[in-house]
Coordinates of C-alpha atoms in Angstrom, one line a residue:
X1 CA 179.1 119.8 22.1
X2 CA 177.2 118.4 18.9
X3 CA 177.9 114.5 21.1
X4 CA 175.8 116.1 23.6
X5 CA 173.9 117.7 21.4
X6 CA 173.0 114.3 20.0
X7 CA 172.7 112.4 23.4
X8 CA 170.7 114.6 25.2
X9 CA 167.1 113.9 23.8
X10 CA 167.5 110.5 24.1
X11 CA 168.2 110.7 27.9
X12 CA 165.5 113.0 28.3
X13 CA 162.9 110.6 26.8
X14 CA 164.6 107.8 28.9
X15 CA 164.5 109.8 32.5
X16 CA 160.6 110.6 31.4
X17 CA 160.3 106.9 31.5
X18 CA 162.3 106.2 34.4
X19 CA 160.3 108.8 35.8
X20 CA 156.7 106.7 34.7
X21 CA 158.0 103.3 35.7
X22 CA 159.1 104.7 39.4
X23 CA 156.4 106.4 39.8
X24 CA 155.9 110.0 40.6
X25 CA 155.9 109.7 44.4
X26 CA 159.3 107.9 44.6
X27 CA 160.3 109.7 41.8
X28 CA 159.5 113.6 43.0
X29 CA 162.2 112.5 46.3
X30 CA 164.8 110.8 44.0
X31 CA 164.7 114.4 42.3
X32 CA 164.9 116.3 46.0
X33 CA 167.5 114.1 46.8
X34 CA 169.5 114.5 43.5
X35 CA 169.7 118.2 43.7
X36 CA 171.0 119.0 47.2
X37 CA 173.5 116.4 45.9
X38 CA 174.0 118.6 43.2
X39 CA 174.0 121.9 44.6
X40 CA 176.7 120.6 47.1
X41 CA 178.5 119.3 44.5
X42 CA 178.8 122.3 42.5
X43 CA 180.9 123.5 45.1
X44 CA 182.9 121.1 46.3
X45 CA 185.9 121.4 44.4
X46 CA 186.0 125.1 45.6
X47 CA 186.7 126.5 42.2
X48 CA 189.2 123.8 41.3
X49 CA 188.2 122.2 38.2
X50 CA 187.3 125.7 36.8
X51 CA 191.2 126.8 38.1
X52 CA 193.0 123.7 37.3
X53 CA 191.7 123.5 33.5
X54 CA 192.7 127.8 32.9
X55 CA 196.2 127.0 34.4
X56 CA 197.1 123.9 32.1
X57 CA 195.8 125.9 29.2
X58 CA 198.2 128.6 29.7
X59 CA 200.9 126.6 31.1
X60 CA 201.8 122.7 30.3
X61 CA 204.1 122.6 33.6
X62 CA 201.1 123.0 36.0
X63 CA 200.8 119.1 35.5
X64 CA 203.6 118.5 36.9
X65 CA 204.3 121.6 39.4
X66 CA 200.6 121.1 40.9
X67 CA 199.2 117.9 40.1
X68 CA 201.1 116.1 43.1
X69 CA 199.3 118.9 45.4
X70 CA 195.8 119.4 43.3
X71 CA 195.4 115.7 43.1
X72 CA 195.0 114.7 46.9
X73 CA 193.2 118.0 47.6
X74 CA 190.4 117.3 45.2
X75 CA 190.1 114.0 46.7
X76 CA 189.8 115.4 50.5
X77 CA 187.2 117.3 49.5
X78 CA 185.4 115.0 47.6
X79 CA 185.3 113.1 50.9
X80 CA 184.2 116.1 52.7
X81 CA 181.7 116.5 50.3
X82 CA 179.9 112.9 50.5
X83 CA 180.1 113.9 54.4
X84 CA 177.8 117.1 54.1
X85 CA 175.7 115.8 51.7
X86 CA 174.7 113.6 54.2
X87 CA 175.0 115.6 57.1
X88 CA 173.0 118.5 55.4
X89 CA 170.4 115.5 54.3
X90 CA 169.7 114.3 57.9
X91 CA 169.0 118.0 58.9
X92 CA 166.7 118.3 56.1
X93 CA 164.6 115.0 57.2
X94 CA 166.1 112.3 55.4
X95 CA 166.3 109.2 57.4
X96 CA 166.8 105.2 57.3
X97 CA 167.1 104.2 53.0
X98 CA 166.5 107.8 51.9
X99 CA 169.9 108.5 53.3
X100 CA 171.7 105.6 52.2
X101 CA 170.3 106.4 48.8
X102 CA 171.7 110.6 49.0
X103 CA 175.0 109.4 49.8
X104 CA 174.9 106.4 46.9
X105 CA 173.8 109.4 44.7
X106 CA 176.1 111.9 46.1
X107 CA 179.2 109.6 44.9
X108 CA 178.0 109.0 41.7
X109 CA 178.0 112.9 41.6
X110 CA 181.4 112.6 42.9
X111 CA 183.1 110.2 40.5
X112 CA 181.2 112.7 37.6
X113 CA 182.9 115.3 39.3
X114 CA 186.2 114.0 39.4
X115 CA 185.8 113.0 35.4
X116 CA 185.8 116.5 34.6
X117 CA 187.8 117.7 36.9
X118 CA 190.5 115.3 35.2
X119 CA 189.5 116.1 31.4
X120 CA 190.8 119.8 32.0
X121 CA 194.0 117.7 31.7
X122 CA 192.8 116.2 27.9
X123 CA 191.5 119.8 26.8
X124 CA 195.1 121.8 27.9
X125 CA 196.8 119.0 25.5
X126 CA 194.4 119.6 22.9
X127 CA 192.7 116.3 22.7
X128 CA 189.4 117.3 22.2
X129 CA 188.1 114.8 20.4
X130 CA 188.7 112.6 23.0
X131 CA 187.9 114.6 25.7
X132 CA 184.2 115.0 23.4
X133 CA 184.1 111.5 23.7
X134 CA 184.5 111.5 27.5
X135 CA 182.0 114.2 27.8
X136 CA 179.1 111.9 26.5
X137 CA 180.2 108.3 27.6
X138 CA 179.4 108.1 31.2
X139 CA 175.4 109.2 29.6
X140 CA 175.7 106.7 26.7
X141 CA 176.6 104.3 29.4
X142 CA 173.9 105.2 32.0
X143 CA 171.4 105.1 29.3
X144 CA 172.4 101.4 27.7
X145 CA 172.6 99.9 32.0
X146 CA 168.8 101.7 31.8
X147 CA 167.6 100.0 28.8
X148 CA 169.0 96.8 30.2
X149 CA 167.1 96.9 33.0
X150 CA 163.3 97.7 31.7
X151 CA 162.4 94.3 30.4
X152 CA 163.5 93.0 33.8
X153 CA 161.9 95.6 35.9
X154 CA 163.7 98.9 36.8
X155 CA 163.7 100.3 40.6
X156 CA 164.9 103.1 42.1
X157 CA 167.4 101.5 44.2
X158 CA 168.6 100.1 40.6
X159 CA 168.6 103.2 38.9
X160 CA 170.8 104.7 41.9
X161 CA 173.0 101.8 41.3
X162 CA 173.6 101.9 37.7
X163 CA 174.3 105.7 38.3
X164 CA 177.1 104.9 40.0
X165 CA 178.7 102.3 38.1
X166 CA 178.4 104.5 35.0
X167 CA 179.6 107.4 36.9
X168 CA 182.7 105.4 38.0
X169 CA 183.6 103.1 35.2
X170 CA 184.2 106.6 32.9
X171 CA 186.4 107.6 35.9
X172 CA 188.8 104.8 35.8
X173 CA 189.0 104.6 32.3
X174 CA 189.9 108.3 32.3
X175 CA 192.5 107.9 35.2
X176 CA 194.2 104.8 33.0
X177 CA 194.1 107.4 30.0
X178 CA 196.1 109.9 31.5
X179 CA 198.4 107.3 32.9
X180 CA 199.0 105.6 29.8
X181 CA 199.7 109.2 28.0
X182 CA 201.6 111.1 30.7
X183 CA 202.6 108.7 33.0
X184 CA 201.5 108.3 36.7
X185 CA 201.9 111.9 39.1
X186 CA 203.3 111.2 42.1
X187 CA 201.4 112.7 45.2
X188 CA 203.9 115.2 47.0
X189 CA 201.0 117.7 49.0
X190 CA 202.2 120.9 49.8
X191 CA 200.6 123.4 52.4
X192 CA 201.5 126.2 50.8
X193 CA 200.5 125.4 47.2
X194 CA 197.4 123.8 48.4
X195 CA 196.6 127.5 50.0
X196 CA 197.5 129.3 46.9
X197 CA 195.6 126.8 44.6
X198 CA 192.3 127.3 47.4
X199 CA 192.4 131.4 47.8
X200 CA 192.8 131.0 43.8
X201 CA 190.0 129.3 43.2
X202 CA 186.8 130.5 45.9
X203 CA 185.6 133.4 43.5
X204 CA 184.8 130.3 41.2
X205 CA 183.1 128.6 43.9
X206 CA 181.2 130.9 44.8
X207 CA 180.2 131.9 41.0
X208 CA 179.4 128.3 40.6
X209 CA 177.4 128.1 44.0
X210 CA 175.2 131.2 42.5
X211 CA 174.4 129.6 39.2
X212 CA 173.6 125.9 40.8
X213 CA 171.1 127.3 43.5
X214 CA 169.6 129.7 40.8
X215 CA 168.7 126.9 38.6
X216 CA 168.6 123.7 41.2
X217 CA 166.6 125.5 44.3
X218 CA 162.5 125.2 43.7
X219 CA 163.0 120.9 42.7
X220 CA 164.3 120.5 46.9
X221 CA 161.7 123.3 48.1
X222 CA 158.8 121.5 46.7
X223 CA 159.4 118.2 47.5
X224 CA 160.5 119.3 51.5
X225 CA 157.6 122.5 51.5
X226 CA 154.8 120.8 49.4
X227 CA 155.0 116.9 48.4
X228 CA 157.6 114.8 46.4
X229 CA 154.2 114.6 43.6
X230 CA 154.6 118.1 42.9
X231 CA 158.3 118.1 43.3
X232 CA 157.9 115.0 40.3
X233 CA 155.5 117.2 38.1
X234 CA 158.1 119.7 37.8
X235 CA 161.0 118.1 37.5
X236 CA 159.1 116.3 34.2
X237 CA 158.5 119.8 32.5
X238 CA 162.0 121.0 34.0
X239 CA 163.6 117.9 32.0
X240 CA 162.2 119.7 28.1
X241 CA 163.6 123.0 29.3
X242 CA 166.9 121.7 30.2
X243 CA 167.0 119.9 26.8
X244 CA 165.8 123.3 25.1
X245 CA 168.6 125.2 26.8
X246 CA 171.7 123.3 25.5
X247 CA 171.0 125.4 22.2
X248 CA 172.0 128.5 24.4
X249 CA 174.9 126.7 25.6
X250 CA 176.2 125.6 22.9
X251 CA 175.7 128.6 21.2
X252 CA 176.5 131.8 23.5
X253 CA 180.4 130.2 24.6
X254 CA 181.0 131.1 20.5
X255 CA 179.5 134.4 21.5
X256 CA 181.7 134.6 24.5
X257 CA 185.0 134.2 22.8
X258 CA 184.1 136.6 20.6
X259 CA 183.4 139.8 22.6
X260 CA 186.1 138.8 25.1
X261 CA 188.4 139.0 21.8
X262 CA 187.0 142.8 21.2
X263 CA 186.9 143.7 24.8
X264 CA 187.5 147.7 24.3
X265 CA 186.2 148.0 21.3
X266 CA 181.8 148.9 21.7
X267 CA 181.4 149.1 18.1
X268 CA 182.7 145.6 17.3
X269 CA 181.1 144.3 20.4
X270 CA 178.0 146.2 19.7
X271 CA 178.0 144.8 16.0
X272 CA 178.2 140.9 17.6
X273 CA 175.6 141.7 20.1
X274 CA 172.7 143.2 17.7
X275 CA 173.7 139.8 15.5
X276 CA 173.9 137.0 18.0
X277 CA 170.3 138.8 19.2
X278 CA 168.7 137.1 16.0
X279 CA 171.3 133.6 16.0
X280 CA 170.4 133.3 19.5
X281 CA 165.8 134.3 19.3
X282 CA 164.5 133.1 16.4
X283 CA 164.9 129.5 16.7
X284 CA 163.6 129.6 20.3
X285 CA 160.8 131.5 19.3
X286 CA 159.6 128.2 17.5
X287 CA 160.7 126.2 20.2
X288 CA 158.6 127.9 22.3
X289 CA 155.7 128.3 21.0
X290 CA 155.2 124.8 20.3
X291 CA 155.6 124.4 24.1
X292 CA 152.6 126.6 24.1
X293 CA 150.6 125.1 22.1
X294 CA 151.6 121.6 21.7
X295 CA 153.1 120.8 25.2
X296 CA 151.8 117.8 25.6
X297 CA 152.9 115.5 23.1
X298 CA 156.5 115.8 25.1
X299 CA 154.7 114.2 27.6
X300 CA 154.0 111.1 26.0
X301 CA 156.4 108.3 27.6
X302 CA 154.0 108.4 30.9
X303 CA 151.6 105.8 29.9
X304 CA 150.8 105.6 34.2
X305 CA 149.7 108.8 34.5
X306 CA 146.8 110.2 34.6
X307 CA 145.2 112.8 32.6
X308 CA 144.9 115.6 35.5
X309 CA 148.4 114.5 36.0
X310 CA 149.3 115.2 32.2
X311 CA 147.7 118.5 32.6
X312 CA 149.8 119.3 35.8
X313 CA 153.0 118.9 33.8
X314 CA 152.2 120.5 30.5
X315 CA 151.2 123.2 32.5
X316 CA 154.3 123.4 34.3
X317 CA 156.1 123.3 31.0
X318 CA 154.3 126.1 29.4
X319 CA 155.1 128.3 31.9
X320 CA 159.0 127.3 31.9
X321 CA 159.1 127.8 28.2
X322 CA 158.3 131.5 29.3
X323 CA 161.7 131.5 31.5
X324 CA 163.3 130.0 28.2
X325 CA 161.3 132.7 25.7
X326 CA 163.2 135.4 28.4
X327 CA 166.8 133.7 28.5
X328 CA 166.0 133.6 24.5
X329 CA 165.8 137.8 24.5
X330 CA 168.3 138.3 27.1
X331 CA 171.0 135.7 28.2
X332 CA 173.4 137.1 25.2
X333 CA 173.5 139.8 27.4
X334 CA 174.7 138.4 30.1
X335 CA 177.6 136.2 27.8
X336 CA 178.3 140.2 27.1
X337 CA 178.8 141.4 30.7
X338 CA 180.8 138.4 31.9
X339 CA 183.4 137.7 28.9
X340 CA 183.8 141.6 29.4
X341 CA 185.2 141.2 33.4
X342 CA 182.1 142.2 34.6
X343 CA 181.1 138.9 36.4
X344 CA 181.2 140.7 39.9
X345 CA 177.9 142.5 39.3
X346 CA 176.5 139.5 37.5
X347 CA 177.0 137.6 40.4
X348 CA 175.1 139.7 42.7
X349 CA 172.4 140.0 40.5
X350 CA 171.9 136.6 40.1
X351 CA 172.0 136.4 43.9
X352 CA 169.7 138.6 44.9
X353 CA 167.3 136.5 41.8
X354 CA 168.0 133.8 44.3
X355 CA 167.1 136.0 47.3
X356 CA 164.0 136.9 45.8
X357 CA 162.9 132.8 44.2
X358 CA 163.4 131.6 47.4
X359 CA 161.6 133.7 49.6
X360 CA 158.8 133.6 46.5
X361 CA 158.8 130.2 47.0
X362 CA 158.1 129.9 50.7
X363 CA 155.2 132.1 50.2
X364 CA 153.4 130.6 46.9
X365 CA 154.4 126.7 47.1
X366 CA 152.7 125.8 49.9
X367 CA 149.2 127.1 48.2
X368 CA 150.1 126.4 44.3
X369 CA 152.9 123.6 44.1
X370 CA 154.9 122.7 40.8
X371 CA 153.2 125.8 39.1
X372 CA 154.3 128.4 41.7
X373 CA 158.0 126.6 41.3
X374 CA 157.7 127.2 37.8
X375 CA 155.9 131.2 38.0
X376 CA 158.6 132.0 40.3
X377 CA 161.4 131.4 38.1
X378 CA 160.2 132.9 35.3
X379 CA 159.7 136.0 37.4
X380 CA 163.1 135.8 38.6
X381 CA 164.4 135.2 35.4
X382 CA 162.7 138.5 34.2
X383 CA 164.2 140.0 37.3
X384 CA 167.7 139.2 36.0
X385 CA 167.5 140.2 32.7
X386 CA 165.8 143.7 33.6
X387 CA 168.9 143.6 35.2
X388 CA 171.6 142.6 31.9
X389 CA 169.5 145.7 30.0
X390 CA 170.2 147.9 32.7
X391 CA 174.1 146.8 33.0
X392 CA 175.1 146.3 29.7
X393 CA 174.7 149.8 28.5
X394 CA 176.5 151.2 31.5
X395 CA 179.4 149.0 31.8
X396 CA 180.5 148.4 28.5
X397 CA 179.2 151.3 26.5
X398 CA 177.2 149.0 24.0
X399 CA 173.9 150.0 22.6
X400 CA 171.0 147.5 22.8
X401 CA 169.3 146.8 19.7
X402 CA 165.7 148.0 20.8
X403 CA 164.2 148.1 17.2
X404 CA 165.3 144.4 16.8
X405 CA 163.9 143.5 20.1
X406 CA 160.8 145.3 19.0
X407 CA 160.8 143.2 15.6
X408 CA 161.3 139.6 17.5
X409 CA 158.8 140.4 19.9
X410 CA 156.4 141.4 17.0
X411 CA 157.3 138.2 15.6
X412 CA 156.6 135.8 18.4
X413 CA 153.2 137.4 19.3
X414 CA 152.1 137.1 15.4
X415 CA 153.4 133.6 15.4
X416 CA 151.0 133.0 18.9
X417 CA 148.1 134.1 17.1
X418 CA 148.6 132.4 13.8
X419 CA 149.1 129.0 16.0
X420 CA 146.3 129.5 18.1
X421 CA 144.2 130.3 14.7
X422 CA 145.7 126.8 13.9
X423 CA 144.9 125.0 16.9
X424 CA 141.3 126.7 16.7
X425 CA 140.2 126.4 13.6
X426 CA 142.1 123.8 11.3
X427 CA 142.1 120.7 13.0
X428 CA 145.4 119.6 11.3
X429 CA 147.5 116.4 12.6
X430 CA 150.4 118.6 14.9
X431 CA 152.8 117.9 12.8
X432 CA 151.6 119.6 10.0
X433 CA 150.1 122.0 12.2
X434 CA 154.2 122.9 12.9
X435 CA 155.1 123.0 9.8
X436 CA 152.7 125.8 8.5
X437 CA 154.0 127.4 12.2
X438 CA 157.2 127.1 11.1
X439 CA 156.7 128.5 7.9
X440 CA 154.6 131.6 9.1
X441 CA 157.9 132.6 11.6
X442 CA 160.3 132.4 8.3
X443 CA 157.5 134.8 6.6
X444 CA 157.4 136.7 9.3
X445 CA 161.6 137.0 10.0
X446 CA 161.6 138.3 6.5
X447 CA 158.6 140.5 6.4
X448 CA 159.3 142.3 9.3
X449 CA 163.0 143.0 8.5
X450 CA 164.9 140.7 11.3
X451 CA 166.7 139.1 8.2
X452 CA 167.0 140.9 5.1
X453 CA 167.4 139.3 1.8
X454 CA 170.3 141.5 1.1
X455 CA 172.1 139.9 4.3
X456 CA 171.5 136.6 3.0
X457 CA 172.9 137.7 -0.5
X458 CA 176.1 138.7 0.9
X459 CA 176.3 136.0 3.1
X460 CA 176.1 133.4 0.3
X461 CA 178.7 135.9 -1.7
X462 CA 181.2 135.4 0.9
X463 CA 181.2 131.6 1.3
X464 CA 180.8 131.3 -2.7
X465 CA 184.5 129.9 -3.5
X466 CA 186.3 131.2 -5.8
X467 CA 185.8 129.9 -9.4

């Protein structure tokens, strides 16, 4: 997690790049394209990976009992996954290169697919450090093939290409891995495990399907309801919140463990929940705010755009750090509900969130673009977490820590106004200008009792070592 960690702002600043060099018209149906490849992706394993990876840990003869089933399954429906891809591209409109280009991009997604379908293999053995290492190369790859191509002049159809060499070099070398340490499987299919394994793994799929449309759907609308610009705009401001939200998942799995280790027990759980609220806010609080204020400056790879253009996206981003601000308050709640075996009602709320984006999104985009993609999914996202604070109370007996909610929300509107006295009336270089922000939200944690010095005090008692 810390590789990807690591990796992840550099690919970020790279893609915004891509992005400038492309262009934003090419660019905004490269995204379109990307994410129905994605979204169809997400569930074409069925479940699978998520199955295959739960087995091995619990069991090391699933390798061998299912493997010689699992194996040539995965692989049909990898195939029958490039086919609707397509299929569901031509419907959409796609025709002539732009096809060619969705199925190029759909096996690239394909070969990633298979990758970590494969490392659930690595992580039951308890090689993590290589499977950490296999997590992050195919990106590291990607990104040294993109820097190889700038001073000779990057194209989309290159950029395609290099996605899919990336995408299946770190698949072979992953298939001659687990060769070379457990020996080749032979491939035996068997009807009857190959049902088992499939009515096994659907309530994954169709978890999996949930989450990819909740977060994928408004890049494909724009682009096929509005224009591939807009569709571009958004996908440039959706890049920084992506990036912003790998601090929540690297974050709220630790969370995860823990409550599903105290399931039964609300005061433990309630005593993790009212402190991952502060682990998982306060930094984002920051984050945020900057996004705010100082948007912008993330913007700074697209030397080709223009300055209305600039203003698009920064205001696209500002109003996505607003969806991040409310997964910051309330996504903890969610880790709650589902490491508890609540995940059914989950699901359907985050389904009907999808229900309502969608049909939001028919209605606004055509008028406002990128920034009704953008409003809507903060609403939504407000929806869903109106949702978690109904839920959590009633299914698992936890109390919610409405005082500390009260403090954090104090905090982020007095850190608002003490930027926006900044911005106003300092004129200060921004990166001192974030420093002094910084400093007021550490004033302000303390002040308003969100850490106490006596927490700290014990804190640093308990990892003093013994003299």
């Amino acid at each position: 997690m810390l590789l990807n960690l690591l990796v992840k702002p550099g690919w970020v600043v790279l893609e915004n790049v891509v992005q400038d060099r492309i262009g934003h018209e090419l660019f905004g149906t490269f995204t379109a394209v990307l994410t129905l490849a994605t979204i169809v992706a997400a569930v074409s394993d069925l479940g699978t990976t998520q199955l295959s990876t739960k087995r091995l840990a619990a069991s090391a003869s699933y390798f061998t009992d299912f493997f010689p089933t699992l194996l040539p399954l995965r692989a049909g429906l990898g195939i029958s996954f490039l086919g609707l891809t397509v299929g569901l591209g031509w419907v959409l409109g796609y025709r002539d290169h732009w096809l060619l280009l969705l199925a190029l991009t759909a096996a690239g997604l394909l070969f990633t697919q298979y990758t970590q379908f494969l490392r659930g293999v690595l992580q039951a053995h308890q090689r993590f450090n290589t499977d950490a290492v296999l997590s992050v190369l195919e990106r590291v790859l990607l990104l040294g093939l993109v820097l190889g191509l700038l001073p000779i002049g990057l194209t989309l159809d290159r950029y395609v290409a290099m996605r899919v060499v990336a995408g299946l070099f770190t698949l072979l070398l992953l298939v001659g891995l687990i060769r070379r340490l457990y020996g080749p499987v032979g491939l035996r299919p068997r009807w009857q495990q190959a049902r088992q394994l499939l009515l096994e793994s659907l309530p994954l799929a169709f978890i999996t399907l949930v989450y990819g449309l909740n977060e994928r759907i408004d890049m494909l609308m724009l682009e096929r309801l509005v224009s591939p610009r807009e569709a571009s705009y958004y996908a440039a401001a959706y890049r920084w919140v992506d990036a912003v939200m790998m601090y929540l998942w690297t974050v709220l799995p630790l969370f995860f463990a823990r409550f599903a280790r105290a399931t039964g027990q609300p005061a433990q759980q309630q005593e993790l929940l009212w402190f991952g609220q502060r682990v998982v806010t306060v930094p984002l609080l920051l984050v945020v705010a900057f996004g705010l204020f100082r948007g912008e400056l993330l913007f700074f790879q697209f030397g080709h755009s223009t300055p209305a253009e600039i203003a698009r996206m920064t205001q696209c981003l500002q109003i996505l750090f607003l969806n991040v601000l409310v997964h910051a308050f309330f996504a903890i709640y969610s880790t709650l509900l589902t490491s508890t075996d609540h995940e059914k009602p989950v699901s359907w709320l985050v389904t009907a969130s999808i229900a309502l984006n969608v049909s939001l999104n028919f209605l606004l985009m055509p008028r406002f673009g990128a920034l009704a993609g953008a409003a809507n999914t903060t609403l939504c996202a407000v929806f869903v977490s109106v949702g978690y604070v109904w839920l959590v109370p009633r299914r698992t007996g936890v109390a919610l820590p409405l005082q500390m909610l009260g403090r954090l929300a104090l905090a982020f509107g007095l850190l608002c106004a003490g930027w926006y006295a900044l911005r106003t009336y300092a004129g200060l270089p921004w990166w001192l200008e974030t420093a002094l922000a910084a400093g007021l939200l550490l004033a302000l944690v303390f002040a308003l009792g969100v850490v106490r010095v006596s927490e700290l005090q014990l804190l640093l008692r308990k990892n003093k070592p013994a003299a």
